[in-house]
CSV table of C-alpha atoms and ligand atoms in Angstrom, one decimal:
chain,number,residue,atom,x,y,z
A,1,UNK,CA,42.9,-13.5,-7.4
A,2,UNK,CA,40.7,-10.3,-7.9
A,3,UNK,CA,37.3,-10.5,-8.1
A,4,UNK,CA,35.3,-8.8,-11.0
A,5,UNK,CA,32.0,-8.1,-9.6
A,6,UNK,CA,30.5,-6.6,-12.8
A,7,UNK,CA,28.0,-4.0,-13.4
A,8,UNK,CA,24.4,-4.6,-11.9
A,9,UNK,CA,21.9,-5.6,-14.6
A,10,UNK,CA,19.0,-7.3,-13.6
A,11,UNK,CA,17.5,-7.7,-16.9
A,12,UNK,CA,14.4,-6.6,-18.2
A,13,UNK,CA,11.6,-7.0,-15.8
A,14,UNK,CA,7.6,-6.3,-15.7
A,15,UNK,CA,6.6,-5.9,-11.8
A,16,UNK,CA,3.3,-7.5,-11.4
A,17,UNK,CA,3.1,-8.7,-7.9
A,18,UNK,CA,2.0,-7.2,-5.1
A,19,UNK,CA,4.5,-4.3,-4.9
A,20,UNK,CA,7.5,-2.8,-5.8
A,21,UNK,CA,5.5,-1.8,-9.1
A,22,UNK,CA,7.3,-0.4,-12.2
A,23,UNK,CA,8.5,3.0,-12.9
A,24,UNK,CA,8.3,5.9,-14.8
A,25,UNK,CA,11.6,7.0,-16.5
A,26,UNK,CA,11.2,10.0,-14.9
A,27,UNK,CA,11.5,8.7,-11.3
A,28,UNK,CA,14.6,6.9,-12.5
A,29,UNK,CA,15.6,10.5,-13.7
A,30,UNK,CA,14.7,12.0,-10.4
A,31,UNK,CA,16.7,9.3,-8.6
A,32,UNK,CA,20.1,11.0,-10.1
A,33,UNK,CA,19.2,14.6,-9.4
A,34,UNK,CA,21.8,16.1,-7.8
A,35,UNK,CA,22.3,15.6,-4.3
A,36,UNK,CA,21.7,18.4,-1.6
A,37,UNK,CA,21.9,18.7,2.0
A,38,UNK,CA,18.7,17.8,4.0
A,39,UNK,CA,18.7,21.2,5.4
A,40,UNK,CA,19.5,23.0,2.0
A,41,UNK,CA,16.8,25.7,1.4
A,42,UNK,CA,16.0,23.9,-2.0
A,43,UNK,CA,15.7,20.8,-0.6
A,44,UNK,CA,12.7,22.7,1.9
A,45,UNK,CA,11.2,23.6,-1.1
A,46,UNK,CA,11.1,20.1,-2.4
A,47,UNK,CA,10.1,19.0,1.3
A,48,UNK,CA,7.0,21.6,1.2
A,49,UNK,CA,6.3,20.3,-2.3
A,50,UNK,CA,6.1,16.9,-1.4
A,51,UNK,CA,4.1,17.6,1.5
A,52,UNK,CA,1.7,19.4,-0.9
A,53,UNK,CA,1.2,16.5,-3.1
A,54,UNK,CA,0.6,14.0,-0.6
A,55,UNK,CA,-2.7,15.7,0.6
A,56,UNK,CA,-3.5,16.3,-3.0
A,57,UNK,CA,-3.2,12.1,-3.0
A,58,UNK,CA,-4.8,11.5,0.4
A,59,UNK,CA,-7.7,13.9,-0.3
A,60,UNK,CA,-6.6,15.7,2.8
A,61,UNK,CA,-6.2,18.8,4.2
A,62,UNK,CA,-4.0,17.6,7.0
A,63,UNK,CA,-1.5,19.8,8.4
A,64,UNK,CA,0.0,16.8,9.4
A,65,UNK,CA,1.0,15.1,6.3
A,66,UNK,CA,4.8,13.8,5.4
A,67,UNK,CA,6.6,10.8,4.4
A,68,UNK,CA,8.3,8.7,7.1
A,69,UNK,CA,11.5,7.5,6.7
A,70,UNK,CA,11.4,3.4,6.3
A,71,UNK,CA,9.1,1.0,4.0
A,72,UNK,CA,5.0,0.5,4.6
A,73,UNK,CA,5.6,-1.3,7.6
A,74,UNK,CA,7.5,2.1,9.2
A,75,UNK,CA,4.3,3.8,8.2
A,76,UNK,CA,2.5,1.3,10.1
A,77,UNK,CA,5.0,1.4,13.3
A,78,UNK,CA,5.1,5.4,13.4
A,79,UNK,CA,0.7,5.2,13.7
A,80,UNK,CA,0.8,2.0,16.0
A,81,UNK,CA,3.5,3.6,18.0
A,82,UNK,CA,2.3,7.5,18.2
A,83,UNK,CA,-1.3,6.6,18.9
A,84,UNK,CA,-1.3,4.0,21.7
A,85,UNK,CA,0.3,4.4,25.2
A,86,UNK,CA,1.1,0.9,27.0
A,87,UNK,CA,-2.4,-0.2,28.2
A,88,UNK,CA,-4.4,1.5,26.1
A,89,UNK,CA,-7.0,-1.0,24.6
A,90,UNK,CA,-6.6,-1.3,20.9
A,91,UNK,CA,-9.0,-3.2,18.3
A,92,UNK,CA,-6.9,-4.7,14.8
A,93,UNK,CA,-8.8,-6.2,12.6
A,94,UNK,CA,-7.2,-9.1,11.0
A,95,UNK,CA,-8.0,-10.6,7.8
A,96,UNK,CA,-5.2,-11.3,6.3
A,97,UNK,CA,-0.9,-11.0,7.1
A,98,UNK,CA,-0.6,-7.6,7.2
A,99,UNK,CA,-3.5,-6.9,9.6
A,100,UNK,CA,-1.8,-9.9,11.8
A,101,UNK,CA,1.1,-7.7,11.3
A,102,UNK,CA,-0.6,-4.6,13.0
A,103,UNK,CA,-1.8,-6.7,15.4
A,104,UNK,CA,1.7,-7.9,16.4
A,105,UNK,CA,2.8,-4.3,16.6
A,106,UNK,CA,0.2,-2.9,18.6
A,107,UNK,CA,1.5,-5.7,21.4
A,108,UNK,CA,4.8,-4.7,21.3
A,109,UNK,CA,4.2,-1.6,22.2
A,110,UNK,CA,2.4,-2.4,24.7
A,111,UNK,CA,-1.2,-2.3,24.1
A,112,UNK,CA,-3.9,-4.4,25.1
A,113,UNK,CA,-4.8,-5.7,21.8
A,114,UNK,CA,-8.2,-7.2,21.0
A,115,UNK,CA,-8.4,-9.1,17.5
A,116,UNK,CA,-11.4,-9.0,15.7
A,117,UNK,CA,-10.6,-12.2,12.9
A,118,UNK,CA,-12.1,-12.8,9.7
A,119,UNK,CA,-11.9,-16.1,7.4
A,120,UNK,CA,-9.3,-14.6,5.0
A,121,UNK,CA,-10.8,-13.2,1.5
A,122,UNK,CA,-14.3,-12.0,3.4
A,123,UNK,CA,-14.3,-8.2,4.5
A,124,UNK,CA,-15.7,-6.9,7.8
A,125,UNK,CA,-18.4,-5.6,8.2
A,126,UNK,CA,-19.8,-2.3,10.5
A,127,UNK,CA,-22.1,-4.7,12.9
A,128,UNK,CA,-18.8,-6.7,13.8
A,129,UNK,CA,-16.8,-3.4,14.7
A,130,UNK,CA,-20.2,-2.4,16.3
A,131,UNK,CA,-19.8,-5.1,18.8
A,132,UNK,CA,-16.5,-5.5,19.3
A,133,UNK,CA,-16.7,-2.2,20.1
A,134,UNK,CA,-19.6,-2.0,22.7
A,135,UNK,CA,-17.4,-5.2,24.2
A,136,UNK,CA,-14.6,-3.4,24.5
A,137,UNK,CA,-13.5,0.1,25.1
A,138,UNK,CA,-10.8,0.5,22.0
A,139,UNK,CA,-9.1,3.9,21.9
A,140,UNK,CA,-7.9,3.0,18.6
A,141,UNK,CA,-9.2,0.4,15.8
A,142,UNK,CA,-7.0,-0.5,12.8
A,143,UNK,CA,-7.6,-2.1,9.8
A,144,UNK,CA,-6.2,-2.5,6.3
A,145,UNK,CA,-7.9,-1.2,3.1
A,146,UNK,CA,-6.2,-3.3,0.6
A,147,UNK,CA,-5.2,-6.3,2.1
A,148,UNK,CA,-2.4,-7.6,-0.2
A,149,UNK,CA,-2.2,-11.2,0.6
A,150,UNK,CA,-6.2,-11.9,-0.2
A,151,UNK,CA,-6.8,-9.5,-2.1
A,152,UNK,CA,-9.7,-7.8,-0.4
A,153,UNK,CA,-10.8,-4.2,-0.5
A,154,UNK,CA,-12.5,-3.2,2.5
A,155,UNK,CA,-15.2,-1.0,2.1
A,156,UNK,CA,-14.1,1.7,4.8
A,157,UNK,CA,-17.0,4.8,5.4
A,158,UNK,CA,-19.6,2.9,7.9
A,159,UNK,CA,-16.9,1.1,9.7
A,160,UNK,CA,-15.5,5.1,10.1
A,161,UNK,CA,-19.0,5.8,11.6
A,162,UNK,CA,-19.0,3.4,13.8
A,163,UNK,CA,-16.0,3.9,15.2
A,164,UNK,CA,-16.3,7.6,15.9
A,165,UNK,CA,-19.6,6.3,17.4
A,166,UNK,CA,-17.5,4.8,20.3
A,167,UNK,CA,-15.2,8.2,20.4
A,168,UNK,CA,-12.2,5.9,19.1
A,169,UNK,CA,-9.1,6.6,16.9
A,170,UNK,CA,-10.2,5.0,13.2
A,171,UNK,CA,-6.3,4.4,11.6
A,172,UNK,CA,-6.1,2.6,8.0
A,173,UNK,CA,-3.7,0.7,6.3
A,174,UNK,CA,-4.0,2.0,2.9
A,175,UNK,CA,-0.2,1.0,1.8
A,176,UNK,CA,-1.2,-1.1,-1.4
A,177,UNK,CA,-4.4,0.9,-1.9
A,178,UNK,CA,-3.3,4.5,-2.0
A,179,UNK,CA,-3.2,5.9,-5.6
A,180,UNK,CA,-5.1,3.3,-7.2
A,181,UNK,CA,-8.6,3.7,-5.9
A,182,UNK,CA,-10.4,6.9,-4.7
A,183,UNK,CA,-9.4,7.2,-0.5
A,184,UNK,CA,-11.2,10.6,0.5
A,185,UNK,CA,-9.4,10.5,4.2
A,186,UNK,CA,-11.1,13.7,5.4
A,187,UNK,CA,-14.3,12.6,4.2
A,188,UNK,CA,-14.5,9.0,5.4
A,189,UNK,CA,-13.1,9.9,8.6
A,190,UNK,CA,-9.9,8.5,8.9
A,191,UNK,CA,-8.6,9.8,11.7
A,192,UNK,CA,-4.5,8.0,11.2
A,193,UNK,CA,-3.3,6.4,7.6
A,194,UNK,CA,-0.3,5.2,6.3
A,195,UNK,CA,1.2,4.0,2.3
A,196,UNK,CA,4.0,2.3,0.8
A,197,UNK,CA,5.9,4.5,-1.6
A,198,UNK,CA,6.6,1.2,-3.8
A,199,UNK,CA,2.9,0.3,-4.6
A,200,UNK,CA,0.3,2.7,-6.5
A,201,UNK,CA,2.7,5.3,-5.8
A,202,UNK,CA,5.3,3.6,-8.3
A,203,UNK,CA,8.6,4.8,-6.4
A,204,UNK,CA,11.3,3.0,-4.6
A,205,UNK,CA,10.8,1.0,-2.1
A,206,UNK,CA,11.7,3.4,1.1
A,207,UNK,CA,9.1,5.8,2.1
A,208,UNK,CA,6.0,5.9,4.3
A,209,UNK,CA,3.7,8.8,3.6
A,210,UNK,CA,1.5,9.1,6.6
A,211,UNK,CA,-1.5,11.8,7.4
A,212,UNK,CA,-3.1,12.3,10.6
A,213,UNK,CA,-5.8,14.9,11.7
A,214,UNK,CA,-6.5,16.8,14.2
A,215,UNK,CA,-7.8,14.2,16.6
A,216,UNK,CA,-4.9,12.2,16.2
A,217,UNK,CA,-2.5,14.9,17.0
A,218,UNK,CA,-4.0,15.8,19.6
A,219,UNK,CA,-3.5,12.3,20.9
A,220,UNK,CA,0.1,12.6,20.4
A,221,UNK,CA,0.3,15.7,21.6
A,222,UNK,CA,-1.5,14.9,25.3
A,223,UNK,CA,0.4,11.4,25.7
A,224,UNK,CA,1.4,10.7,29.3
A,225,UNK,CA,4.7,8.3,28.3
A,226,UNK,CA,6.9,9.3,25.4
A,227,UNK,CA,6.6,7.2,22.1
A,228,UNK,CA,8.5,3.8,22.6
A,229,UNK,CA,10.3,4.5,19.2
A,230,UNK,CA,13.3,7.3,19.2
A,231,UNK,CA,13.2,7.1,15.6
A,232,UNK,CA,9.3,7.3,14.6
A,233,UNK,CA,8.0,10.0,17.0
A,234,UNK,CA,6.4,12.1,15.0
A,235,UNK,CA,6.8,14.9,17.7
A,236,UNK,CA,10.2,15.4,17.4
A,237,UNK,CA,10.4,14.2,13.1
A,238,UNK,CA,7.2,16.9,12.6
A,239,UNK,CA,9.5,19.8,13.8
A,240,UNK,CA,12.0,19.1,10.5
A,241,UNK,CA,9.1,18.7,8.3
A,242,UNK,CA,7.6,22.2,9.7
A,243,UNK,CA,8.0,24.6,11.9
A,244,UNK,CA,11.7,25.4,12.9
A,245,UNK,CA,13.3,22.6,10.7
A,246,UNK,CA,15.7,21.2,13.5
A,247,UNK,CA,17.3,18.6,12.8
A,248,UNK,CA,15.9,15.0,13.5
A,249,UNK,CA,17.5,12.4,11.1
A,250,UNK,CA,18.9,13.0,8.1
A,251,UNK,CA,15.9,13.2,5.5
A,252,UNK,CA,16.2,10.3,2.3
A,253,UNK,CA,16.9,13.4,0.4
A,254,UNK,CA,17.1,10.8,-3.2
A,255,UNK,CA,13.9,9.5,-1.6
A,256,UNK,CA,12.0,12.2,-1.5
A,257,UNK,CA,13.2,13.7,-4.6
A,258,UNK,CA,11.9,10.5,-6.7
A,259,UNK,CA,8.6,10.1,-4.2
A,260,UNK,CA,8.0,14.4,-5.4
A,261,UNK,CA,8.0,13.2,-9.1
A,262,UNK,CA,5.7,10.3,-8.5
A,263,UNK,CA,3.3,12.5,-7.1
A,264,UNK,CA,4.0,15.0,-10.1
A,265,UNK,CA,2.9,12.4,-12.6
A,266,UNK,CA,0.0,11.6,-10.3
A,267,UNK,CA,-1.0,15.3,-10.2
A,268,UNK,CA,-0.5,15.6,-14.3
A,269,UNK,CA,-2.6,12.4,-14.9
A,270,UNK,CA,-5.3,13.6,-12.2
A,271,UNK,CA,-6.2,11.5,-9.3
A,272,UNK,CA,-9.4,10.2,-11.2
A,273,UNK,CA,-8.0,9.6,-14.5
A,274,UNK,CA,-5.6,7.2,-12.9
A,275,UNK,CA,-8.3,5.6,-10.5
A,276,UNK,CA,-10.3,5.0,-14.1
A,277,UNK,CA,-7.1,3.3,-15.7
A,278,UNK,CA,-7.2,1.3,-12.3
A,279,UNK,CA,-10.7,0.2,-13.0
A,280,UNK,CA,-10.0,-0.6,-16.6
A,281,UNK,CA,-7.5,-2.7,-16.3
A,282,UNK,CA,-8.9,-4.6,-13.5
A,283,UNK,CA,-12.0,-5.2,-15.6
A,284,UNK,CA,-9.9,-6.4,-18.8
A,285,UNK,CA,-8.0,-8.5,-16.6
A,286,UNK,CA,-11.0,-9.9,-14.8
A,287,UNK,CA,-12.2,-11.0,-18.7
A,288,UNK,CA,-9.0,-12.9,-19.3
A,289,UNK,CA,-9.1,-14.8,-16.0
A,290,UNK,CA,-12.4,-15.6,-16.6
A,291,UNK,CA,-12.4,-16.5,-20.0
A,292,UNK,CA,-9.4,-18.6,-19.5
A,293,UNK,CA,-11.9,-20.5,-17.0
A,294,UNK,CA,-9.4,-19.7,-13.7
A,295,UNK,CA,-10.4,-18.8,-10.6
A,296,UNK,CA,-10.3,-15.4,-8.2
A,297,UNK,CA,-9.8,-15.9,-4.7
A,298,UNK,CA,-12.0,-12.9,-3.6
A,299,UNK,CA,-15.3,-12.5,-4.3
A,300,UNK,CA,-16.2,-10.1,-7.3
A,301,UNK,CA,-17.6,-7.3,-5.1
A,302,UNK,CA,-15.0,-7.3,-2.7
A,303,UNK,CA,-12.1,-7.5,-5.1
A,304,UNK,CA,-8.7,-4.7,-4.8
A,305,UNK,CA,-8.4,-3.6,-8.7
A,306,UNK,CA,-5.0,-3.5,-8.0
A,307,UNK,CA,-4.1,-6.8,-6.0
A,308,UNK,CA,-5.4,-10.1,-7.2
A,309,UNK,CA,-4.9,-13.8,-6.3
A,310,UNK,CA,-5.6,-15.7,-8.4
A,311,UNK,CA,-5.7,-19.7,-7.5
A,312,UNK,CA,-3.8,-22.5,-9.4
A,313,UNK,CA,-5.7,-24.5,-11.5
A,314,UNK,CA,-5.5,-28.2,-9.5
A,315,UNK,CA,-2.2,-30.4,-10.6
A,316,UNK,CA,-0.4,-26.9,-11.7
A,317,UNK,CA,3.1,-26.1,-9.8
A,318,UNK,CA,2.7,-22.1,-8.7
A,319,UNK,CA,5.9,-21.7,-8.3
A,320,UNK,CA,7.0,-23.1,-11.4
A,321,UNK,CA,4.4,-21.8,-13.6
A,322,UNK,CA,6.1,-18.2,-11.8
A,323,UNK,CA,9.3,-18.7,-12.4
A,324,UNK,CA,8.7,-19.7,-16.2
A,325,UNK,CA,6.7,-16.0,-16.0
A,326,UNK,CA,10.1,-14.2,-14.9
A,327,UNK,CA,12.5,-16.7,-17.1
A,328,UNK,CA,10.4,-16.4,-20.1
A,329,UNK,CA,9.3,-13.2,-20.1
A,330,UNK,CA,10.8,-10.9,-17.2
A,331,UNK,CA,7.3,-11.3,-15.4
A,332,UNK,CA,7.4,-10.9,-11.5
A,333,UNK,CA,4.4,-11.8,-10.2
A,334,UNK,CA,4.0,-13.0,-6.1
A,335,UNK,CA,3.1,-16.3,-5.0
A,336,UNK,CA,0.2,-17.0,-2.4
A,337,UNK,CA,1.1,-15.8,1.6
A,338,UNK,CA,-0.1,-17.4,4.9
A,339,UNK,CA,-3.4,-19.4,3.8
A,340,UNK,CA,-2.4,-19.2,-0.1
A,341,UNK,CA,0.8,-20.9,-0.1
A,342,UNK,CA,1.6,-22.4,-3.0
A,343,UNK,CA,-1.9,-22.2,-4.4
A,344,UNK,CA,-2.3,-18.9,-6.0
A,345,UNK,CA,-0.3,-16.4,-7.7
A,346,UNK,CA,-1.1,-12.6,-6.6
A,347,UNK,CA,-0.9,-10.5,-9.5
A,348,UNK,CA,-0.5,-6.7,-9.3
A,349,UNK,CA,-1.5,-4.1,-11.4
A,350,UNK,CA,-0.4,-0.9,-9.4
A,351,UNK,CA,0.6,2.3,-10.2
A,352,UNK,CA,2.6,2.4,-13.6
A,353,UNK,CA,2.2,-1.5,-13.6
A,354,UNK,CA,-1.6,-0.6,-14.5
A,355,UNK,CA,-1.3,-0.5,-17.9
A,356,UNK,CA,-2.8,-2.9,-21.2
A,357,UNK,CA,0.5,-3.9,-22.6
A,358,UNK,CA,1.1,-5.7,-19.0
A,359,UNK,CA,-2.5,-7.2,-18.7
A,360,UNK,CA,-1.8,-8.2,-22.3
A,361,UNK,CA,1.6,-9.5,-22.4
A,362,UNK,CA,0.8,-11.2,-18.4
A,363,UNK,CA,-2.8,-13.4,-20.2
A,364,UNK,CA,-0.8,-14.2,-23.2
A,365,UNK,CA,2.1,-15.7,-21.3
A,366,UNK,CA,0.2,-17.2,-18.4
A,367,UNK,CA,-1.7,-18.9,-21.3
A,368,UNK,CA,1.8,-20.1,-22.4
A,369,UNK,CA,3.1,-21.2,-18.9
A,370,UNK,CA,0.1,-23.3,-18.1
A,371,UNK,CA,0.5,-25.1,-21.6
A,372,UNK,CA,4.3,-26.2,-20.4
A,373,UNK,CA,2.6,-27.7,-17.5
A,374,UNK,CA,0.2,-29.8,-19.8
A,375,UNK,CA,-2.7,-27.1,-19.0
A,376,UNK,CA,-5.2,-26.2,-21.6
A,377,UNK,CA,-7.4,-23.0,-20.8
A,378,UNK,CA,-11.3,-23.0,-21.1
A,379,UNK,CA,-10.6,-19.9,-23.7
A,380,UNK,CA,-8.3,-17.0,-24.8
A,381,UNK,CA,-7.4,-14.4,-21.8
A,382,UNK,CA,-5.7,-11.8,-24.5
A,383,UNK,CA,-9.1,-12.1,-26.9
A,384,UNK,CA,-11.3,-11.5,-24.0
A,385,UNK,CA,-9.0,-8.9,-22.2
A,386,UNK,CA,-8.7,-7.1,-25.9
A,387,UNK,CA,-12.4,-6.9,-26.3
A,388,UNK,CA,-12.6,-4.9,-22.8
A,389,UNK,CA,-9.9,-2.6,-24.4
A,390,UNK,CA,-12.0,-2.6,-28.0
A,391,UNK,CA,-15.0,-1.2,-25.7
B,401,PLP,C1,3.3,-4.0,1.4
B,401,PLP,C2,2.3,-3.8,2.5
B,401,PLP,C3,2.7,-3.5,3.8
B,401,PLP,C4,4.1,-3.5,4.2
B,401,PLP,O1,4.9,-2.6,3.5
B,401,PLP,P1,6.5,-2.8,3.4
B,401,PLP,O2,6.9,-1.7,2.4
B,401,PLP,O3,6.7,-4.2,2.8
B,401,PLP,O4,7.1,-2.6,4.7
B,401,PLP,C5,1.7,-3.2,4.7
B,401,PLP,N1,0.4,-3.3,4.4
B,401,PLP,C6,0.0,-3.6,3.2
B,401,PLP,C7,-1.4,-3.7,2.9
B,401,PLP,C8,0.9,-3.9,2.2
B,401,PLP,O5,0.5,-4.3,1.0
């Protein structure tokens, strides 16, 4: 017997957890732009483009600025793998899953990793960089801006200081953080940093913008071993991106073509506009939580606008209370990672998911959800969130 496989229709769907994020109809319009070759002369064009826009997102005037090829954790590789030569010492601090995830990275490489660890949902501070440092001799210390399973935003400019203090490499995870609030790379110092094109960007899951200065370069540049990776070497993938354009591996051209219209609508909104939407729809959000008597994970001054966990009230099922979200209403939101299993949901409001109908529409039926569960809320999440909106 034949199989019918049918068309592909997911149904409608409001992406509200930590990442892919909705889109704007006009990256799914970019997404069937006619295909070109990777070493077409318009494609170049589009390439140089893109290239453009990034630093215009990054704050940056790095040279050194393009989109890897692979998800946020390619990003991560290409910097981990680039900057550190087996036996280098390298400081990660890990507060949550995806600075463990650095961590793990830096060790397969080959680098003698020293882990600075925090209680998850509590940031770092400049003193404990300061003394890891003076106790040992990192050439490089990572660390994530947005860490997307707590929920914490990492407050980034001393730690910079301190780090170029010690003469070390300061490299930042900004994957879910890019786009959402204000990351001035040149002027906090950030020497390496990396994004997710399926976060505050609002694209496809699939690309890796990264930027590196000078210092970092330079760092590539005078390496004693070659990179461990074939793939991510940026010394070979930065002569297609400028230069002589040889060939490397064929370029995502769809990719990059949907990535260059993300960035367009970022560029037509303005970078501060859409950090100010950021901020106010954390801030209605924040209302309804409150005023529906739940509980944030993170501490109010520490919070990510865009990335919030949000624990279960005690006797409610996460899980089920999510899936009634996506059954009843097409609302993806993420459940809790590592130390927030099954005890919070993470909800996202990134990119084009940042917007009131969501917040709206995400209160109203989380309201509903924990009512199937026999949960009645302190107050109304949608009143308190519409007041914010009202002014
Ligand atoms: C999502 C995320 C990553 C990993 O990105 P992938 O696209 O899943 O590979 C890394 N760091 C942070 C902070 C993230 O939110």
């Amino acid at each position: 017997m034949e199989k019918n496989y049918g068309p592909l229709n997911p149904g409608k769907r409001m992406l509200m957890g930590p990442g892919p994020s909705d889109m704007h109809p006009r990256v799914y319009q970019a997404l069937i732009t006619p295909l070109v070759g990777h070493l077409d002369p318009y494609f170049i064009q589009v390439m140089d483009e893109t290239k453009e826009l990034l630093r215009y997102v990054f704050q940056t005037r790095n040279e050194f600025t393009l989109p890897v090829s692979g998800t946020g954790s390619a990003g991560m590789e290409t910097c981990v793998c680039n900057l550190i030569e087996p036996g280098d010492t390298v400081l990660i601090c890990v507060g949550g899953y995806f600075g463990d995830r650095m961590a793990q990275m830096v060790e397969r490489h080959g680098g003698r990793l020293v882990r600075l660890e925090n209680e998850w949902g509590r940031p770092f501070t400049a003193d404990q960089v300061n003394k890891a440092l003076k106790e040992n001799a990192a050439k490089v210390v990572g660390i994530v801006h947005a860490e997307t399973s707590t929920g914490v935003l990492q407050p980034l400019e001393d730690i910079g200081r301190v780090v170029h203090g010690h003469d070390a490499l300061f490299l930042v995870d900004t994957v879910a953080s890019l786009g959402g609030v204000s990351i001035p790379v040149d002027e906090w110092g950030i020497d390496a940093c990396y994004t997710g094109s399926q976060k505050c960007l609002s694209c496809p899951p699939g690309l890796a913008p990264i930027t590196l200065n000078d210092r970092a370069v330079e760092r590539i540049v005078n390496r004693k071993t070659p990179v461990g990776s074939w793939y991510l070497d940026m010394s070979m993938v930065k002569n297609y991106w400028g230069g002589s354009r040889v060939y490397h591996h064929t370029a995502p051209v769809t990719m990059i073509y949907a990535l260059r219209e993300a960035l367009v609508l970022m560029h037509e909104e303005g970078l501060e506009n859409g950090f100010a939407r950021h901020a106010l729809n954390y801030r209605a959000f924040r209302a309804g939580i409150d005023a529906m008597g739940l509980k944030f994970f993170v501490e109010e001054a520490y919070r990510a606008p865009m990335i919030n966990p949000v624990l279960a009230p005690d006797g409610i099922d996460e899980a089920k209370a999510r899936a009634h979200l996506l059954k009843g209403y097409g609302i993806e939101v993420g459940g809790g990672l590592g130390a927030l299993r099954g005890k919070a949901w993470r909800v996202g409001l990134m990119g084009q998911s940042s917007q009131k109908d969501h917040v709206l529409l995400f209160l109203g039926a989380l309201e509903e959800a924990l009512l199937a569960q026999g949960f009645r809320t302190a107050g109304s999440g949608t009143a308190a969130a519409a007041a914010v909106y009202a002014g």
